[in-house]
XYZ file of C-alpha atoms in Angstrom:
223
model
C -0.100 112.899 157.978
C 1.667 113.123 154.639
C 5.035 111.970 153.395
C 6.321 115.015 151.444
C 10.094 114.631 151.685
C 11.737 113.533 148.407
C 14.368 110.826 148.325
C 17.922 112.057 148.778
C 19.579 109.142 146.972
C 20.096 110.934 143.669
C 22.312 113.685 142.362
C 19.487 116.171 142.880
C 18.782 114.922 146.391
C 22.406 115.111 147.492
C 22.763 118.549 145.910
C 19.759 119.637 147.960
C 21.487 118.395 151.127
C 24.554 120.404 150.151
C 22.449 123.544 149.774
C 20.250 123.118 152.838
C 22.693 121.499 155.288
C 25.968 122.699 153.749
C 27.167 119.121 153.532
C 26.386 115.422 153.719
C 24.588 114.667 156.960
C 21.576 112.713 158.102
C 18.818 115.315 157.626
C 16.723 114.408 160.649
C 16.933 115.255 164.309
C 17.513 112.427 166.762
C 18.878 111.888 170.250
C 21.177 108.961 170.942
C 20.684 107.144 174.255
C 24.136 105.579 174.104
C 27.552 106.113 172.490
C 27.657 107.055 168.834
C 27.966 103.733 166.973
C 30.477 105.252 164.552
C 33.029 105.772 167.331
C 34.377 102.274 166.632
C 34.996 103.282 163.028
C 36.793 106.436 164.201
C 39.046 104.455 166.551
C 39.884 101.877 163.902
C 40.625 104.562 161.340
C 42.922 106.414 163.753
C 44.795 103.192 164.564
C 45.482 102.506 160.864
C 46.934 105.928 160.068
C 50.662 106.657 160.113
C 52.771 109.415 158.551
C 53.424 106.953 155.678
C 49.795 105.945 154.986
C 48.338 106.872 151.608
C 44.554 107.055 151.973
C 41.731 106.917 149.450
C 38.249 107.867 150.657
C 35.212 106.735 148.656
C 32.170 108.980 148.871
C 33.795 111.769 150.865
C 30.790 114.106 150.976
C 31.814 117.559 152.146
C 35.134 116.251 153.509
C 34.749 115.939 157.309
C 37.017 112.891 157.531
C 39.605 114.444 155.226
C 39.639 117.514 157.465
C 39.746 115.540 160.712
C 42.009 112.596 159.866
C 43.907 113.747 156.781
C 46.720 115.463 158.709
C 47.568 112.089 160.323
C 48.354 110.453 156.965
C 51.011 110.875 154.303
C 48.292 111.840 151.821
C 44.505 111.883 151.707
C 42.804 111.512 148.330
C 39.016 111.395 148.030
C 36.198 111.332 145.525
C 32.494 112.065 145.340
C 30.058 112.661 142.490
C 28.389 115.775 143.908
C 30.220 118.988 142.910
C 28.560 120.957 145.721
C 30.053 118.618 148.323
C 33.485 118.781 146.726
C 33.446 122.565 146.651
C 33.074 122.699 150.421
C 35.527 119.814 150.954
C 38.275 121.686 149.122
C 37.727 124.708 151.363
C 37.682 122.760 154.626
C 40.519 120.310 153.871
C 43.004 122.131 151.617
C 45.695 119.549 152.433
C 43.664 116.783 150.730
C 43.089 116.018 147.049
C 39.481 115.769 145.840
C 38.141 114.401 142.560
C 34.688 114.196 141.009
C 33.915 110.575 140.110
C 30.885 108.310 140.309
C 32.874 105.095 140.710
C 32.066 103.871 137.209
C 34.291 103.465 134.179
C 38.009 104.106 134.095
C 39.637 105.277 137.325
C 40.730 108.922 136.947
C 44.480 109.475 136.946
C 44.465 111.216 140.321
C 42.768 108.240 141.982
C 44.969 105.421 140.726
C 47.204 105.273 143.768
C 48.295 102.813 144.892
C 46.772 103.372 148.347
C 47.573 101.765 151.674
C 44.114 102.351 153.139
C 40.772 102.671 151.376
C 37.937 103.967 153.565
C 34.215 104.485 153.134
C 31.995 106.106 155.759
C 28.490 105.233 154.595
C 29.833 105.667 151.076
C 29.545 103.514 147.962
C 30.226 99.796 148.327
C 31.066 99.733 144.609
C 34.611 100.789 145.503
C 35.206 97.251 146.792
C 35.136 95.880 143.244
C 37.934 98.314 142.323
C 40.232 97.360 145.220
C 42.578 95.234 143.061
C 43.243 98.329 140.925
C 43.584 100.781 143.812
C 45.304 98.981 146.683
C 49.004 98.747 147.455
C 50.417 95.422 148.718
C 49.363 94.917 152.331
C 46.601 97.525 152.110
C 43.465 97.625 154.249
C 39.843 98.449 153.514
C 37.661 99.982 156.249
C 33.972 100.772 155.913
C 30.966 101.636 158.023
C 27.441 101.091 156.711
C 24.056 102.427 157.841
C 22.604 99.109 159.069
C 23.664 96.274 161.359
C 24.448 94.172 158.312
C 25.281 95.338 154.787
C 25.495 92.006 152.943
C 27.093 93.350 149.769
C 30.223 94.345 151.710
C 31.465 90.823 152.659
C 30.054 89.430 149.406
C 32.007 91.887 147.269
C 35.154 91.463 149.372
C 34.999 87.718 148.741
C 34.431 88.401 145.046
C 37.743 90.282 144.777
C 39.616 87.851 147.038
C 39.861 90.030 150.149
C 39.595 88.641 153.683
C 37.490 90.161 156.474
C 39.802 90.728 159.431
C 37.134 92.160 161.717
C 33.420 92.845 161.685
C 31.429 94.930 164.179
C 27.658 95.344 164.386
C 26.516 98.245 166.580
C 23.002 99.070 167.735
C 22.206 102.035 169.990
C 18.851 103.257 171.262
C 17.745 106.588 169.845
C 14.643 108.799 169.772
C 13.392 110.839 166.832
C 11.266 113.761 168.110
C 8.697 114.392 165.369
C 6.745 112.693 162.607
C 8.461 114.908 160.038
C 11.876 113.767 161.269
C 10.727 110.144 161.177
C 9.508 110.513 157.577
C 12.858 112.004 156.575
C 14.765 109.238 158.342
C 12.671 106.511 156.680
C 13.124 108.032 153.224
C 16.875 108.261 153.778
C 16.937 104.586 154.822
C 14.583 103.466 152.015
C 11.974 102.371 154.539
C 8.239 103.039 154.802
C 7.048 105.661 157.306
C 3.811 104.267 158.750
C 1.479 106.682 160.582
C -0.035 103.790 162.536
C 3.406 102.852 163.902
C 3.996 106.429 164.995
C 0.560 106.614 166.658
C 1.111 103.328 168.499
C 4.719 103.766 169.671
C 5.535 107.474 169.902
C 5.729 109.115 173.333
C 5.925 112.743 174.371
C 9.673 112.590 173.583
C 9.152 111.030 170.149
C 9.546 107.591 168.574
C 12.227 105.216 169.932
C 14.233 103.232 167.387
C 17.716 101.741 166.939
C 20.598 103.600 165.301
C 22.706 100.873 163.677
C 26.086 100.517 161.977
C 28.029 97.727 160.242
C 31.812 98.111 160.337
C 34.195 95.920 158.338
C 37.992 95.805 158.179
C 39.562 93.721 155.396
C 42.865 93.013 153.658
C 43.902 91.263 150.426
C 44.192 87.486 150.296
C 44.178 85.096 153.207
C 44.464 86.379 156.778
C-alpha cells in the first residue's frame, strides 16, 4: 500500500479541492454511526443570529455557511485566501460580502467591522488574535475545530482577554470504507496512515474511528 495523496494544507492543496470537489469539504468518504458532531455548532450559531447581527466568518471556504445562515443576520462578511473558493461563494451567497485575505498584516477595509459575531468553522484560529480589532462591544466568538481539543483556541482567547462561555467536545463513531479514504483522512488531519493498523482493525465495512469536534463560545472580558 502506498500513500500517494498530497497534503491539502497549502494554497495549491486547497485550490485542488476547489477544482475536484467544487468547494471546501473533507475529501474522504465516511459513514457516521451517530449524529453529526457539528450539529451543536449549527444550533449555537442559529441561536446567536438576529436581524441586527453583523457577522464575520473566518475561513469561509466556498461559502456554505454564508448561504445557509447569512439571510438570518443583518450582514454576513467573510474571508478566505483561496480565490477558487471565493468565486463559488460569491455565486452561491450573493447577499454576503467576500474578501480575499490570509489573516496576516493589516485588516482590509471591508473586514474592519465592527462585528457582533465572529465565527470559524474549522477555519483559522489566527482570527482570535485579531478579535480586539474586529469585535463590537458585547460581541461573541464561535468556533468548531477538527479535534476534541484544539489547545490554541482557549490559549489565544486568554491572550486577548476573552472569556470562554461554553466549551463542547464531541466524539462520534464513524467508519471509513477504504485504505485510500483512510490515507486521505490521515493526510488531512496531519496524522500517519499505518498499513499495519488498517490490516489489524479494518473489517469488511472499513476501519472504525472517531469523528471529533471542539466547539468554543467566547465573549470579551470577564463572564
